[in-house]
XYZ file of C-alpha atoms in Angstrom:
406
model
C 0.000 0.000 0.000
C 1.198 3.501 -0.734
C 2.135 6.019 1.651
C -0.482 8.813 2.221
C 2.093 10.982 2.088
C 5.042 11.412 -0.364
C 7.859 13.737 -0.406
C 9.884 15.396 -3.206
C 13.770 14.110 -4.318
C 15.994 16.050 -2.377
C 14.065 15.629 1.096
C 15.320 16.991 4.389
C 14.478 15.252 7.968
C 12.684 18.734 9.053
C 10.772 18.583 5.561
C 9.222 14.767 6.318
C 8.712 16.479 9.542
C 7.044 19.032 8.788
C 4.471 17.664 6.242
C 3.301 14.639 8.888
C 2.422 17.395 11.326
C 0.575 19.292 8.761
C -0.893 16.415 6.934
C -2.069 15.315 10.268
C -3.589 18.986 11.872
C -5.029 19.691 8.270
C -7.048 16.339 8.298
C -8.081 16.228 12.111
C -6.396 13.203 13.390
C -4.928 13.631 16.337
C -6.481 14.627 20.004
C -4.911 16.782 22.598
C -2.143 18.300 23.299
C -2.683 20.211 19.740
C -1.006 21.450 17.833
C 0.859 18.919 17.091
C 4.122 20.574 15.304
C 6.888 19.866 17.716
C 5.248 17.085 19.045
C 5.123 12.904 18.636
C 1.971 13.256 17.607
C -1.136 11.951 20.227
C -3.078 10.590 17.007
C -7.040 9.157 17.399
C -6.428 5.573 17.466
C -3.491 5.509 19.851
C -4.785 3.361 22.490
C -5.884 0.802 19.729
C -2.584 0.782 18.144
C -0.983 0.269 21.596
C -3.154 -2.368 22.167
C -1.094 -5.048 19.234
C 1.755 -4.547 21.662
C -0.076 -7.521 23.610
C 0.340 -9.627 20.293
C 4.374 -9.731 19.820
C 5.968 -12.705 21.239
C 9.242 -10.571 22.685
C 5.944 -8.554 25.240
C 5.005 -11.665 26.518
C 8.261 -12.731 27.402
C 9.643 -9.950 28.577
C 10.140 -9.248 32.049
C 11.176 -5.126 31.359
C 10.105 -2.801 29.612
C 11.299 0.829 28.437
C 8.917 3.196 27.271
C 9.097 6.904 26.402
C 6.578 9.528 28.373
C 4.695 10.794 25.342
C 1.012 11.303 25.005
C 0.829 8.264 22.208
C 2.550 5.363 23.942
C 0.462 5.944 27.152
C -1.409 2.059 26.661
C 1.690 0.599 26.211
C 2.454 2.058 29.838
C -1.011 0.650 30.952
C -1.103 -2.914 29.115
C 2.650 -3.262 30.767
C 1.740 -2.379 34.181
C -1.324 -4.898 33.920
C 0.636 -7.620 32.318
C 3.045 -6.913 35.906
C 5.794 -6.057 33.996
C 8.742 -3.740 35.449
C 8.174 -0.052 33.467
C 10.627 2.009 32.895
C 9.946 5.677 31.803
C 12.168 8.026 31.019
C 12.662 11.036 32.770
C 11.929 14.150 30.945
C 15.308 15.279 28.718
C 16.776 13.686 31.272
C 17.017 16.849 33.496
C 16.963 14.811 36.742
C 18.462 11.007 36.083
C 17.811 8.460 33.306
C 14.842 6.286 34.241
C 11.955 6.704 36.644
C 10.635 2.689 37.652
C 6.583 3.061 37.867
C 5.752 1.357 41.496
C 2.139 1.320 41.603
C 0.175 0.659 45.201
C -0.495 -2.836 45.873
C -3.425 -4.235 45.382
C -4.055 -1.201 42.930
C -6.886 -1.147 40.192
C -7.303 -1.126 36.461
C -7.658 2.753 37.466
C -5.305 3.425 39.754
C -3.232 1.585 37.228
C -4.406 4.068 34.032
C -3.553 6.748 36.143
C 0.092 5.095 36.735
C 0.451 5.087 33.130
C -0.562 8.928 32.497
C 2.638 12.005 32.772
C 1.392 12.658 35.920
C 1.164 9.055 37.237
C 4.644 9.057 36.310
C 5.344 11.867 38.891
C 3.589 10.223 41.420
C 3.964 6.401 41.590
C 7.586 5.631 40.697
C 11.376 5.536 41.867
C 14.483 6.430 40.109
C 17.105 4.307 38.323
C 20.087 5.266 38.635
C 22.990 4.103 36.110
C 24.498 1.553 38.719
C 20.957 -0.294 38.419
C 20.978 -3.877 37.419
C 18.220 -3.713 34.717
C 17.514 -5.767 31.969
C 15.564 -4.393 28.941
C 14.289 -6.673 26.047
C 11.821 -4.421 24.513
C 11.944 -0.295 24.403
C 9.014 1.517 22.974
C 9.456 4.980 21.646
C 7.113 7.699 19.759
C 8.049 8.737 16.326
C 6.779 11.728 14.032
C 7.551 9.527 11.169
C 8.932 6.173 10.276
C 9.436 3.929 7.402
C 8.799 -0.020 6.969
C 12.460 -0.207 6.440
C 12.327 0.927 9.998
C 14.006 4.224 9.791
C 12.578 6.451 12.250
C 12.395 10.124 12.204
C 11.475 11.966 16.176
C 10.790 15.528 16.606
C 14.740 16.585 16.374
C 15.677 16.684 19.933
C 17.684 13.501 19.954
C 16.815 12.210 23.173
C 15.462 8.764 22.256
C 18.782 8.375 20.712
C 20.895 9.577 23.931
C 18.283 7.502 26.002
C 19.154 4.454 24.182
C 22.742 4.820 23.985
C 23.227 5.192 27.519
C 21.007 2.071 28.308
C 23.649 0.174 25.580
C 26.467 2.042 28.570
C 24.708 0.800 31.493
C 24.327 -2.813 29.898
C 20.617 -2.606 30.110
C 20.167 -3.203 26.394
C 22.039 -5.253 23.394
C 22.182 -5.657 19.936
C 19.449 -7.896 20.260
C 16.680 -5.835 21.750
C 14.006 -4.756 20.146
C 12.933 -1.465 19.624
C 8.673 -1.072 18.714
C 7.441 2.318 17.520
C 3.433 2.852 17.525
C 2.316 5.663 14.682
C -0.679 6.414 13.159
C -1.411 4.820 9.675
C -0.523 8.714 7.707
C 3.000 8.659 9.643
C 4.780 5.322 8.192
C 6.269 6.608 4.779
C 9.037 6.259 2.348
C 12.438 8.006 4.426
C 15.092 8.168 1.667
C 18.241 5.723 3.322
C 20.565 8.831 2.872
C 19.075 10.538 5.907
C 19.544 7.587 7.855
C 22.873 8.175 10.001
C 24.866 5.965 12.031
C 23.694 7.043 15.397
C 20.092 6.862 14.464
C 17.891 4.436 16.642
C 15.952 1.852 14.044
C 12.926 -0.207 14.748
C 12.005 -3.625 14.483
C 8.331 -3.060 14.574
C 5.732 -0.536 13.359
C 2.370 -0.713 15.018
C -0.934 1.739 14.075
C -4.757 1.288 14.589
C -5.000 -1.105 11.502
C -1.829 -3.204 10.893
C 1.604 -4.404 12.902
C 4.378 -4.167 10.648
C 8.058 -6.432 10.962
C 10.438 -4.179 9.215
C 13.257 -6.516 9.036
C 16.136 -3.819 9.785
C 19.538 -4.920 10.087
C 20.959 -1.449 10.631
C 22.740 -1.132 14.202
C 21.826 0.739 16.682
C 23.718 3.087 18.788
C 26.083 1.973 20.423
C 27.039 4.401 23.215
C 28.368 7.795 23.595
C 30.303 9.494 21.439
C 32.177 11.484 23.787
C 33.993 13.298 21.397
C 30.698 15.364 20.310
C 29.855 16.128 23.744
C 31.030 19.768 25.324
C 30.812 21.016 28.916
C 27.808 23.128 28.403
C 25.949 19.849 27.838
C 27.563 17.750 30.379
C 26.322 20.726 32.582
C 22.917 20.731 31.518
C 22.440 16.667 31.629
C 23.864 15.651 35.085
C 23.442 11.963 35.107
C 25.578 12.624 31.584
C 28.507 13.876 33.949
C 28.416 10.865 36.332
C 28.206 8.471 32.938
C 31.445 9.631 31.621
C 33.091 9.193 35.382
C 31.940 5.807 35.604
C 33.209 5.185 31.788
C 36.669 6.898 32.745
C 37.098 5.070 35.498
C 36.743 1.883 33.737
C 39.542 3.098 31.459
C 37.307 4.396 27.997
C 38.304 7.081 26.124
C 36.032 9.643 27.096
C 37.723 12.978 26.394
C 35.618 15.869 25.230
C 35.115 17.807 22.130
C 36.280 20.789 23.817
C 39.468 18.767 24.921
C 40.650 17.195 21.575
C 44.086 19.178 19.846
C 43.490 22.633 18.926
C 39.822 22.918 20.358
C 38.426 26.088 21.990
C 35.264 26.641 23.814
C 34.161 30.301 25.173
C 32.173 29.173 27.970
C 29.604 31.935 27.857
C 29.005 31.091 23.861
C 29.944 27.636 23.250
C 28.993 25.994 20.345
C 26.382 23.597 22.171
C 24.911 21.243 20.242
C 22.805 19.429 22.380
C 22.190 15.681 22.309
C 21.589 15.607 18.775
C 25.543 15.203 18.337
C 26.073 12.867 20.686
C 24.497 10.445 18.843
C 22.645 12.881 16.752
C 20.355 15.203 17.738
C 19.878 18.415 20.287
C 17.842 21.029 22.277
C 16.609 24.314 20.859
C 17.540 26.328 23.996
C 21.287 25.479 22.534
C 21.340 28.449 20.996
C 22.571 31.357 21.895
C 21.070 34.693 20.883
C 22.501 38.337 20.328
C 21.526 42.128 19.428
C 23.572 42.879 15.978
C 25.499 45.798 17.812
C 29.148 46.644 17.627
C 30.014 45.182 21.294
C 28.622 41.556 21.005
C 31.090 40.446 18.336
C 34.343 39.083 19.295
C 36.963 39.088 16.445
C 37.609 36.158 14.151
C 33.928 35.600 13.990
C 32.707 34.734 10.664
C 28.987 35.694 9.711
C 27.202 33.494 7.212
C 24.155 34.895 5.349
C 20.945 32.694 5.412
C 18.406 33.957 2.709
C 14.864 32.795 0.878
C 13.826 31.703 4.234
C 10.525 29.889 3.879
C 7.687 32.472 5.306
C 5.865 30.354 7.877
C 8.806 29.033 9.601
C 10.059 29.403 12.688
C 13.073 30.378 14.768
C 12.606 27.231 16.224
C 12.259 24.893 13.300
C 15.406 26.241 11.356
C 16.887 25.485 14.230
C 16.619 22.258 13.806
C 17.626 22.299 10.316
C 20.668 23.513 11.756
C 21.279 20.840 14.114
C 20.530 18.049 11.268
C 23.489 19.806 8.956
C 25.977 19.657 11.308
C 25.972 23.608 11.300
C 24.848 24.823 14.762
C 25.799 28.312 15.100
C 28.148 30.464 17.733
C 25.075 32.853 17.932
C 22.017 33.001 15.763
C 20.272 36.600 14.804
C 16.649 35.891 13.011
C 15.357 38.000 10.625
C 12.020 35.669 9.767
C 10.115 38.476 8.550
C 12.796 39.380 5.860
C 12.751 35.941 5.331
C 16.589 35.740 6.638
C 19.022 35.031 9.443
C 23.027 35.527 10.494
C 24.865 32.725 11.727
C 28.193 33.263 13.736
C 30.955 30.755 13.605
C 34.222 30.403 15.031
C 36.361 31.048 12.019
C 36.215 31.424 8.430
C 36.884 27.463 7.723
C 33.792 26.428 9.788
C 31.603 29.093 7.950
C 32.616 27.893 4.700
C 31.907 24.374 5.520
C 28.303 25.525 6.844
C 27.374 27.080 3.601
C 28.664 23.835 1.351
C 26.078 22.090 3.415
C 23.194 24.637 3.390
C 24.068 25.768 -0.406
C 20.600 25.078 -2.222
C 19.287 23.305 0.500
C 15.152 22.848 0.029
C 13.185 23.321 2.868
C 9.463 22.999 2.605
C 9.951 23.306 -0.984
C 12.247 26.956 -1.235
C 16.069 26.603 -1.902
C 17.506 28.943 0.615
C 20.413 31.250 -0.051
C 23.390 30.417 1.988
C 26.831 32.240 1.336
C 29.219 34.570 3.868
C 27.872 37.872 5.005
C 28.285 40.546 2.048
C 30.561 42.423 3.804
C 33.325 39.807 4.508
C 33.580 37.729 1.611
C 36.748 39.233 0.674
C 38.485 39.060 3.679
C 37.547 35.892 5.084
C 40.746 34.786 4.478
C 42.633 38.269 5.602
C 42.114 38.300 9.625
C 39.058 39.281 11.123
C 35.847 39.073 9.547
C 33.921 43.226 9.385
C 31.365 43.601 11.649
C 27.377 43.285 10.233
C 25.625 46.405 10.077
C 23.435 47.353 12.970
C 20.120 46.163 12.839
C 17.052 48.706 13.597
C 15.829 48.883 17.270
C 12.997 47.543 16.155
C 13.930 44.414 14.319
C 16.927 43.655 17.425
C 13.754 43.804 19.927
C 11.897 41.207 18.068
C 14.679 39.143 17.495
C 15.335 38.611 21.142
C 11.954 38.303 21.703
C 11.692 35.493 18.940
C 14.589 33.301 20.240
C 14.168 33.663 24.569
């Protein structure tokens, strides 16, 4: 059966994105929280599709189960926690450990049990993991925005299902051999072209909606731990039970030195070039970014600017932000223009701005090429010391730039 939705030659991750969330809020198929842009999607049908998780062979046998917190995947919570299976939830971008372990009362009810398997249930009835934990998981469960029967699996660009699952691999909780379920609605399995597929990408074994379970037969690995070499100390900061991972990984003698502690690297800590957990093992966190006023003070020397133009209208700060993050070309500082339709992105030194706009050169999103090249005034000299400072930008436009990216 063909895919309700096709895409284009020349197809970007936030493009696929984008057009399942539209497709999706255009047509009326998905309940609350809406919209759903930015979201795995809470499609009508959900519990249903959860439901043919009670129908694979690796459930029933399985003693653990890991399954992400979104809206979606909340029956799979519930049919574990009746089947008296140990759950495992994640904890929110893992702000505050890795896993919370749902301990529901004794004795509790098919209720008491739904409300165990809701975000707030979650809060309410369970215990942290920490990495030290002797847990084994045979099947992980995780939301998608779109995925293909090959079993490539696109999520909403933050990367944490990625990071999640590479740190189980750390841990020991998982293998090569466990299997990872997604559960979609029917609009959301399509064809992902195998070029956007990277190495760090977490695959699926099985694809389950309202009407059909599909086997997807993928042999491509999945992660298999952190890179440490992507990660910088802003992140390490930001995801603490990161910090104690890489002690633990030291101390049993892995290589776990830094990005910001390989030859010749530099970090300024107050505008490092965070890229979130995207890069660990691909993907990151919009609040990444770091955000300036185009005035003569906020630009150190050696910066190179790189002009984004052709922006599509109806995007967002927020989206291109994750086009960033999927072309390797996260900025020092970002200045948004959206409503010229163009943005300024600072990087380190001229090689790394040249780089960017090889990769963004052309690049089709939602359909418009976008212009990428240096800033106008520096093309000359990007070789010949420090790159000339933009011009100012008008009060006006500098306001609603910072208000656009806080």
């Amino acid at each position: 059966m063909e895919p309700v939705i096709s895409f284009y030659p020349g197809v970007t991750k936030w493009d696929i994105r984008k057009k399942v969330w539209d497709y999706i809020e255009d047509n009326n198929l998905a309940n609350f929280p809406r919209p759903v842009h930015n979201r795995i999607p809470n499609f009508k049908g959900a519990y249903q599709a959860c439901d043919s998780i009670k129908g694979l062979e690796v459930f029933n046998k399985t003693c653990g189960v890991k399954v992400d917190p979104d809206k979606p995947l909340e029956g799979v919570r519930l049919a574990t926690l009746q089947a008296r299976k140990t759950l495992l939830v994640p904890t929110p971008r893992l702000r505050t450990g890795l896993f919370n372990k749902i301990v529901p009362p004794e004795g509790a009810s098919k209720d008491i049990l739904k409300i165990c398997s809701t975000s707030q249930g979650v809060k309410e009835y369970s215990v942290p993991i920490g990495l030290d934990a002797k847990v084994q998981v045979d099947l992980v469960v995780v939301g998608s925005v779109a995925v293909s029967e090959k079993g490539w699996r696109i999520g909403k660009g933050e990367g944490f299902a990625d990071m999640e699952y590479a740190m189980m691999v750390s841990m020991g909780a998982v293998s090569q051999s466990t299997i990872v379920v997604t559960i979609v609605h029917d609009c959301q399995v399509v064809d992902i072209p195998e070029e956007l597929v990277d190495t760090h990408d977490l695959t699926v074994d099985y694809i389950l909606t309202p009407s059909k379970v599909i086997k997807t037969e993928c042999k491509h690995p999945n992660p298999k731990g952190i890179i440490w070499s992507k990660v910088d100390l802003n992140l390490l900061g930001k995801i603490p039970i990161l910090k104690k991972l890489r002690e633990m990984e030291k101390e049993a003698g892995k290589d776990v030195m830094l990005k910001t502690e390989l030859p010749g690297a530099t970090e300024n800590p107050s505008s490092a070039e965070a890229e979130g957990a995207q890069a660990v093992v691909g993907s990151g966190n919009n609040k990444d970014f770091h955000s300036v006023r185009k005035t003569e003070t906020t630009r150190p020397d050696g910066i190179t600017t790189v002009y984004i133009g052709n922006i599509p209208q109806n995007l967002s700060v927020r989206e291109f932000k994750t086009v960033l993050r999927e072309h390797d070309a996260v900025p020092l500082r970002l200045n948004w223009q959206g409503a010229k339709r163009r943005a300024f992105l600072d990087y380190k030194d001229p090689g790394t701005a040249e780089s960017v706009v090889a990769a963004l050169k052309g690049l089709s999103i939602t359909g418009s090429s976008i212009r990428a090249e240096l800033a106008k005034s520096q093309r000359s000299q990007c070789n010949r010391g420090p790159a000339p400072r933009r011009p100012k930008s008008t009060e006006a436009e500098s306001a609603a730039e910072v208000k656009s990216l806080s």
